[in-house]
Coordinates of C-alpha atoms in Angstrom, one line a residue:
X213 CA -30.5 -9.9 20.3
X214 CA -29.5 -13.2 18.8
X215 CA -32.0 -15.2 16.8
X216 CA -33.7 -18.1 18.5
X217 CA -32.9 -21.6 17.6
X218 CA -34.7 -23.2 14.7
X219 CA -37.3 -25.0 16.8
X220 CA -39.2 -28.2 16.1
X221 CA -42.4 -26.2 16.3
X222 CA -41.3 -23.9 13.5
X223 CA -40.0 -26.8 11.5
X224 CA -43.4 -28.6 11.8
X225 CA -45.2 -25.4 10.7
X226 CA -42.9 -25.0 7.7
X227 CA -43.0 -28.5 6.4
X228 CA -46.7 -29.1 7.0
X229 CA -47.1 -29.4 3.3
X230 CA -46.2 -31.8 0.5
X231 CA -42.7 -31.8 -0.7
X232 CA -44.0 -31.5 -4.3
X233 CA -45.5 -28.1 -3.4
X234 CA -42.4 -26.9 -1.5
X235 CA -39.2 -27.8 -3.3
X236 CA -37.1 -26.0 -0.6
X237 CA -37.7 -29.0 1.7
X238 CA -35.2 -30.8 -0.5
X239 CA -32.5 -28.8 1.2
X240 CA -33.3 -30.1 4.7
X241 CA -33.3 -33.7 3.4
X242 CA -30.0 -33.3 1.6
X243 CA -28.2 -31.4 4.4
X244 CA -29.3 -34.1 6.9
X245 CA -28.1 -36.8 4.5
X246 CA -24.7 -35.2 4.4
X247 CA -24.4 -35.4 8.2
X248 CA -25.6 -38.9 8.7
X249 CA -24.6 -40.9 5.7
X250 CA -21.4 -42.1 4.2
X251 CA -19.5 -42.1 7.5
X252 CA -19.6 -38.3 7.9
X253 CA -18.7 -37.2 11.4
X254 CA -21.3 -34.9 12.9
X255 CA -19.8 -31.7 14.4
X256 CA -20.3 -31.4 18.2
X257 CA -22.6 -28.4 17.8
X258 CA -25.3 -30.7 16.1
X259 CA -27.3 -32.4 18.9
X260 CA -28.8 -35.8 18.3
X261 CA -32.3 -36.3 16.7
X262 CA -35.2 -34.9 18.7
X263 CA -37.7 -33.8 16.1
X264 CA -40.2 -35.9 14.2
X265 CA -42.7 -34.1 12.0
X266 CA -45.9 -35.3 10.3
X267 CA -46.3 -34.1 6.7
X268 CA -49.9 -33.7 5.6
X269 CA -51.0 -34.1 2.0
X270 CA -54.1 -32.5 0.5
X271 CA -56.1 -35.5 1.7
X272 CA -54.8 -35.4 5.3
X273 CA -52.2 -37.4 7.2
X274 CA -51.4 -41.0 6.6
X275 CA -50.0 -43.6 8.9
X276 CA -46.4 -43.4 9.8
X277 CA -44.3 -45.6 7.5
X278 CA -42.1 -48.3 8.9
X279 CA -39.0 -47.0 7.2
X280 CA -37.3 -43.7 6.8
X281 CA -37.9 -42.0 3.4
X282 CA -35.4 -43.0 0.7
X283 CA -32.0 -41.4 0.7
X284 CA -32.6 -40.3 -2.8
X285 CA -34.5 -37.0 -2.7
X286 CA -36.1 -37.7 -6.0
X287 CA -37.9 -40.6 -4.4
X288 CA -39.4 -38.3 -1.7
X289 CA -43.0 -37.6 -2.6
X290 CA -46.3 -36.8 -1.0
X291 CA -46.8 -40.5 -0.1
X292 CA -44.1 -40.2 2.5
X293 CA -46.1 -38.5 5.3
X294 CA -43.4 -38.7 8.0
X295 CA -40.3 -36.6 7.5
X296 CA -37.7 -37.4 10.1
X297 CA -35.3 -34.6 11.0
X298 CA -32.0 -36.0 12.2
X299 CA -30.7 -32.8 13.6
X300 CA -31.7 -29.8 15.7
X301 CA -30.4 -26.5 14.2
X302 CA -28.0 -24.4 16.1
X303 CA -28.5 -20.7 16.1
X304 CA -26.6 -19.8 12.9
X305 CA -27.7 -22.9 11.0
X306 CA -31.3 -22.0 12.1
X307 CA -31.0 -18.5 10.7
X308 CA -29.9 -19.9 7.3
X309 CA -32.6 -22.5 7.2
X310 CA -35.3 -20.1 8.3
X311 CA -34.3 -17.6 5.6
X312 CA -34.4 -20.4 3.0
X313 CA -37.9 -21.5 4.0
X314 CA -39.6 -18.3 5.1
X315 CA -38.0 -15.3 3.3
X316 CA -36.1 -16.5 0.2
X317 CA -38.2 -16.1 -2.9
X318 CA -35.8 -17.8 -5.3
X319 CA -37.1 -21.0 -6.9
X320 CA -35.3 -23.9 -8.4
X321 CA -35.0 -23.5 -12.2
X322 CA -36.6 -26.2 -14.3
X323 CA -34.5 -29.4 -14.6
X324 CA -31.9 -28.0 -12.1
X325 CA -30.5 -30.4 -9.5
X326 CA -31.9 -30.0 -5.9
X327 CA -28.3 -29.7 -4.7
X328 CA -28.5 -26.0 -5.7
X329 CA -30.7 -25.5 -2.6
X330 CA -27.8 -27.0 -0.5
X331 CA -25.4 -24.6 -2.1
X332 CA -27.7 -21.7 -1.3
X333 CA -28.1 -22.8 2.3
X334 CA -24.3 -23.2 2.8
X335 CA -23.6 -19.7 1.4
X336 CA -26.4 -18.3 3.7
X337 CA -24.6 -20.0 6.6
X338 CA -21.4 -18.2 5.6
X339 CA -23.3 -14.9 5.5
X340 CA -24.9 -15.5 9.0
X341 CA -21.5 -16.4 10.4
X342 CA -20.2 -12.9 9.5
X343 CA -20.3 -10.4 12.4
X344 CA -20.9 -7.3 10.2
X345 CA -23.3 -9.0 7.9
X346 CA -25.8 -6.2 7.7
X347 CA -23.2 -3.9 6.3
X348 CA -22.0 -6.7 4.0
X349 CA -25.5 -7.3 2.8
X350 CA -25.9 -3.6 1.8
X351 CA -22.8 -3.5 -0.2
X352 CA -22.8 -6.9 -1.9
X353 CA -26.3 -8.1 -2.4
X354 CA -26.0 -11.4 -0.6
X355 CA -29.3 -13.0 0.4
X356 CA -31.0 -11.4 -2.5
X357 CA -33.7 -13.3 -4.4
X358 CA -31.4 -13.8 -7.3
X359 CA -29.3 -16.9 -8.1
X360 CA -26.2 -17.2 -5.9
X361 CA -24.3 -16.9 -9.2
X362 CA -25.1 -13.2 -9.1
X363 CA -24.0 -12.7 -5.5
X364 CA -20.9 -10.6 -5.2
X365 CA -17.8 -12.8 -5.1
X366 CA -19.5 -16.0 -6.3
X367 CA -18.5 -17.4 -9.6
X368 CA -20.4 -20.4 -11.1
X369 CA -19.8 -22.9 -13.7
X370 CA -21.8 -23.1 -16.9
X371 CA -24.3 -25.3 -15.3
X372 CA -24.8 -22.8 -12.4
X373 CA -22.9 -24.7 -9.7
X374 CA -20.8 -22.7 -7.2
X375 CA -17.2 -22.9 -8.5
X376 CA -15.4 -20.0 -6.8
X377 CA -15.8 -17.9 -3.7
X378 CA -13.8 -14.7 -3.8
X379 CA -14.3 -12.4 -0.8
X380 CA -10.7 -11.1 -0.7
X381 CA -10.2 -7.6 0.7
X382 CA -13.6 -7.2 2.4
X383 CA -12.2 -7.0 5.9
X384 CA -15.0 -9.4 7.1
X385 CA -15.0 -10.8 10.6
X386 CA -16.1 -14.3 9.9
X387 CA -16.1 -17.9 11.1
X388 CA -15.9 -20.3 8.2
X389 CA -18.5 -23.0 8.5
X390 CA -17.0 -26.4 7.8
X391 CA -20.0 -27.1 5.5
X392 CA -18.1 -25.1 2.8
X393 CA -16.5 -28.5 2.2
X394 CA -19.9 -29.7 1.0
X395 CA -19.8 -27.4 -2.0
X396 CA -19.1 -30.2 -4.3
X397 CA -18.1 -28.1 -7.3
X398 CA -16.0 -25.5 -5.4
X399 CA -12.6 -25.2 -7.0
X400 CA -11.3 -21.8 -5.7
X401 CA -11.6 -20.1 -2.3
X402 CA -10.1 -16.6 -1.9
X403 CA -10.4 -15.0 1.5
X404 CA -7.3 -12.7 1.7
X405 CA -7.4 -9.7 3.9
X406 CA -10.3 -10.7 6.1
X407 CA -10.4 -11.6 9.8
X408 CA -11.0 -15.3 10.0
X409 CA -12.0 -16.5 13.4
X410 CA -11.5 -20.0 15.0
X411 CA -8.2 -20.7 13.4
X412 CA -7.5 -22.8 10.4
X413 CA -10.8 -24.4 9.5
X414 CA -10.4 -27.9 8.1
X415 CA -12.2 -28.2 4.8
X416 CA -12.7 -31.5 3.2
X417 CA -13.6 -31.6 -0.5
X418 CA -12.4 -33.4 -3.6
X419 CA -12.9 -30.4 -5.9
X420 CA -11.0 -27.6 -4.2
X421 CA -7.7 -26.8 -6.0
X422 CA -7.0 -23.2 -5.0
X423 CA -7.0 -21.8 -1.4
X424 CA -5.7 -18.3 -0.6
X425 CA -6.0 -16.8 2.9
X426 CA -3.2 -14.2 3.0
X427 CA -3.4 -11.6 5.8
X428 CA -6.4 -13.3 7.3
X429 CA -5.4 -13.4 11.1
X430 CA -5.3 -17.2 11.0
X431 CA -4.0 -18.8 14.2
X432 CA -3.2 -22.3 15.4
X433 CA -1.6 -25.0 13.3
X434 CA -2.2 -26.5 9.9
X435 CA -4.0 -29.8 10.4
X436 CA -2.0 -32.8 9.4
X437 CA -5.0 -34.2 7.6
X438 CA -4.9 -31.4 5.0
X439 CA -3.1 -33.8 2.6
X440 CA -6.0 -36.2 2.6
X441 CA -8.8 -33.8 2.9
X442 CA -7.8 -31.6 -0.1
X443 CA -6.3 -34.2 -2.5
X444 CA -6.6 -32.0 -5.6
X445 CA -5.0 -28.9 -4.2
X446 CA -2.6 -27.1 -6.6
X447 CA -2.2 -23.8 -4.8
X448 CA -2.1 -22.9 -1.1
X449 CA -1.3 -19.4 0.1
X450 CA -1.4 -18.8 3.8
X451 CA 1.2 -16.0 4.0
X452 CA 1.3 -13.3 6.6
X453 CA -0.8 -15.0 9.4
X454 CA 0.0 -16.2 12.9
X455 CA 0.2 -20.0 12.3
X456 CA 2.5 -22.0 14.6
X457 CA 4.0 -25.5 14.9
X458 CA 5.8 -27.4 12.2
X459 CA 5.1 -27.8 8.5
X460 CA 3.1 -31.0 8.4
X461 CA 4.7 -33.5 6.1
X462 CA 1.3 -34.5 4.7
X463 CA 1.0 -31.1 3.0
X464 CA 4.0 -32.1 0.9
X465 CA 2.4 -35.3 -0.2
X466 CA -0.1 -33.4 -2.3
X467 CA 0.9 -34.8 -5.7
X468 CA -0.7 -31.9 -7.7
X469 CA 0.6 -29.0 -5.5
X470 CA 2.4 -26.3 -7.6
X471 CA 2.4 -23.3 -5.4
X472 CA 2.9 -23.2 -1.6
X473 CA 3.3 -19.9 0.3
X474 CA 3.8 -20.1 4.1
X475 CA 5.8 -16.8 4.4
X476 CA 5.8 -14.8 7.7
X477 CA 4.4 -17.2 10.3
X478 CA 5.9 -18.8 13.4
X479 CA 6.7 -22.2 12.0
X480 CA 9.5 -24.1 13.6
X481 CA 11.4 -27.3 12.9
X482 CA 13.0 -28.3 9.7
X483 CA 12.1 -28.2 6.0
X484 CA 10.5 -31.7 5.6
X485 CA 12.7 -34.3 3.8
X486 CA 9.5 -35.5 2.0
X487 CA 9.5 -32.3 -0.1
X488 CA 10.8 -34.4 -3.0
X489 CA 7.3 -35.9 -3.3
X490 CA 5.8 -32.6 -4.4
X491 CA 7.3 -33.2 -7.8
X492 CA 4.9 -30.6 -9.5
X493 CA 6.0 -27.8 -7.2
X494 CA 6.9 -24.6 -9.0
X495 CA 7.1 -22.1 -6.2
X496 CA 8.0 -22.7 -2.5
X497 CA 7.8 -19.7 -0.1
X498 CA 8.9 -20.3 3.5
X499 CA 10.5 -16.9 4.4
X500 CA 10.1 -15.1 7.7
X501 CA 9.7 -18.1 10.0
X502 CA 11.9 -19.8 12.6
X503 CA 12.9 -22.9 10.6
X504 CA 16.2 -24.6 11.6
X505 CA 18.4 -27.4 10.2
X506 CA 19.8 -27.7 6.8
X507 CA 18.3 -27.4 3.3
X508 CA 17.4 -31.0 2.5
X509 CA 19.3 -32.4 -0.5
X510 CA 16.0 -33.9 -1.6
X511 CA 15.0 -30.4 -2.9
X512 CA 17.3 -31.1 -5.9
X513 CA 14.5 -33.5 -7.2
X514 CA 12.2 -30.5 -7.7
X515 CA 13.2 -29.9 -11.3
X516 CA 10.1 -27.8 -11.9
X517 CA 10.8 -25.4 -9.0
X518 CA 11.3 -21.9 -10.3
X519 CA 11.1 -20.0 -7.0
X520 CA 12.6 -21.0 -3.7
X521 CA 12.4 -18.5 -0.9
X522 CA 13.5 -19.5 2.6
X523 CA 15.0 -16.2 3.7
X524 CA 14.9 -14.9 7.2
X525 CA 15.0 -18.2 9.0
X526 CA 17.7 -20.0 11.1
X527 CA 18.9 -22.4 8.5
X528 CA 22.4 -23.8 8.8
X529 CA 24.8 -25.9 6.7
X530 CA 25.8 -25.5 3.0
X531 CA 23.9 -25.3 -0.2
X532 CA 22.9 -28.7 -1.5
X533 CA 25.5 -30.4 -3.7
X534 CA 24.7 -30.1 -7.4
X535 CA 21.8 -27.8 -6.6
X536 CA 22.5 -25.6 -9.7
X537 CA 22.9 -28.6 -12.0
X538 CA 19.8 -30.6 -10.9
X539 CA 17.3 -27.7 -10.5
X540 CA 17.2 -26.7 -14.1
X541 CA 14.1 -24.6 -13.8
X542 CA 15.3 -22.4 -10.8
X543 CA 15.0 -18.7 -11.6
X544 CA 14.8 -17.2 -8.1
X545 CA 16.8 -18.2 -5.0
X546 CA 16.2 -16.3 -1.8
X547 CA 18.2 -17.6 1.2
X548 CA 19.1 -14.3 2.9
X549 CA 19.4 -13.8 6.6
X550 CA 20.2 -17.3 7.7
X551 CA 23.3 -19.0 9.1
X552 CA 24.5 -20.8 5.9
X553 CA 28.1 -21.6 5.4
X554 CA 30.5 -23.0 2.8
X555 CA 31.2 -21.7 -0.7
X556 CA 29.0 -20.7 -3.7
X557 CA 29.6 -23.5 -6.2
X558 CA 31.1 -22.5 -9.6
X559 CA 28.2 -24.5 -11.1
X560 CA 26.0 -21.5 -10.5
X561 CA 27.4 -20.1 -13.7
X562 CA 25.5 -22.6 -15.9
X563 CA 22.2 -21.9 -14.2
X564 CA 19.6 -19.5 -15.5
X565 CA 19.0 -17.6 -12.2
X566 CA 17.4 -14.2 -12.5
X567 CA 17.3 -13.3 -8.8
X568 CA 19.8 -14.3 -6.2
X569 CA 19.7 -13.3 -2.5
X570 CA 22.4 -14.8 -0.2
X571 CA 23.2 -11.7 1.9
X572 CA 23.6 -11.9 5.7
X573 CA 24.9 -15.4 5.9
X574 CA 28.5 -16.8 6.5
X575 CA 29.5 -17.8 3.0
X576 CA 33.3 -17.9 2.3
X577 CA 35.6 -18.2 -0.7
X578 CA 35.6 -16.4 -4.0
X579 CA 32.5 -15.2 -5.7
X580 CA 32.4 -17.5 -8.8
X581 CA 31.3 -16.4 -12.3
X582 CA 27.6 -15.6 -12.0
X583 CA 25.0 -16.4 -14.6
X584 CA 24.4 -13.7 -17.2
X585 CA 20.7 -14.0 -16.7
X586 CA 20.9 -12.3 -13.3
X587 CA 18.9 -9.1 -13.0
X588 CA 18.9 -8.8 -9.2
X589 CA 21.6 -10.0 -6.8
X590 CA 22.6 -9.4 -3.2
X591 CA 25.7 -11.0 -1.7
X592 CA 26.5 -8.5 1.1
X593 CA 27.5 -9.3 4.7
X594 CA 29.2 -12.6 4.1
X595 CA 33.0 -13.4 4.0
X596 CA 33.3 -13.6 0.3
X597 CA 36.3 -12.6 -1.9
X598 CA 35.8 -10.5 -5.0
X599 CA 38.3 -11.3 -7.7
X600 CA 36.5 -10.4 -10.8
X601 CA 33.4 -9.0 -12.4
X602 CA 30.3 -9.8 -10.5
X603 CA 27.8 -8.3 -12.9
X604 CA 24.8 -6.7 -11.3
X605 CA 26.0 -7.5 -7.9
X606 CA 28.7 -5.0 -8.4
X607 CA 26.2 -2.2 -7.8
X608 CA 25.2 -3.7 -4.4
X609 CA 27.1 -3.5 -1.1
X610 CA 29.4 -6.4 -0.4
X611 CA 32.1 -7.2 2.0
X612 CA 35.8 -7.6 0.9
X613 CA 38.4 -9.6 2.9

């Protein structure tokens, strides 16, 4: 049986006390502030305000003030006898809040910021959004009375703020609450090999730099707003999911992005021309999609790129001119199983490539002198002419004219 909604009656019972004697009330105030201040858009599942609760002090109730209590929770004291709740809780939100206020025995450490209650509430929401949460509780210790920093998969900073969530490989069936974006110190989110419901959840946070959701049954599209909502992102790994649509150009406008892996999806369209703006990019993985068009010449501007993998797509055209001259950091080039044509430039000899996969295309001409740094090479199933030593490629199958 599902839990009842967190009713106004229960709310009134819980907060019929002074805030000074019940610090957990801070969480309600701060969560509501997040929803209603600073232009934050309230999710549709949060109905409009219906509850208004009288707080009683030791000396009894006082008249209702003419203004809502200060937005600064440190200003909330027993003199504020009316506490306006701006939301009704939905079922899962109610479970999390009810646990905080009725079951949880953890107390805020001395001199600790009240926001730590918010972090605890949001992580409780993540727990209650998990279908197999009872089994998860038994094996991980979540919702214990200890600090969240001691919960399995939670890593905190020195000042005990949630810095990383790593639940990779737990095979959890979970819907990610958008409130995760309110973990203001969260830098890393790892959810590989789980079963994420509701598609790609849009998170919005200034702190998140690392997101990994490999093999996580993601569906739908990547929101175009990802570029603005995660401005400090340096690593995004969404490989081996069921995402569709085109690669949003906004994702390539992330100025700090170093690693992007979109392998094995159902992406269509072209490799965006704006790829040149990701000047910090070191690895780009686009293999196993349905991308078409040519490799944009703007990729030559990525002089820090060491790995470029766009194999198993439907790319056409030739290799970008001066590719092996301009891309001085390139160490791995994987363009196998496309429809690429033209010749392999002799300039490849001066590169420092270590891995080269060009098999199953339509390249013609002579195989040029290859770089001595190569340790792995596949050139089979093209229309190439072999006239000399091709190094490690000599051990692989290749076609002769």
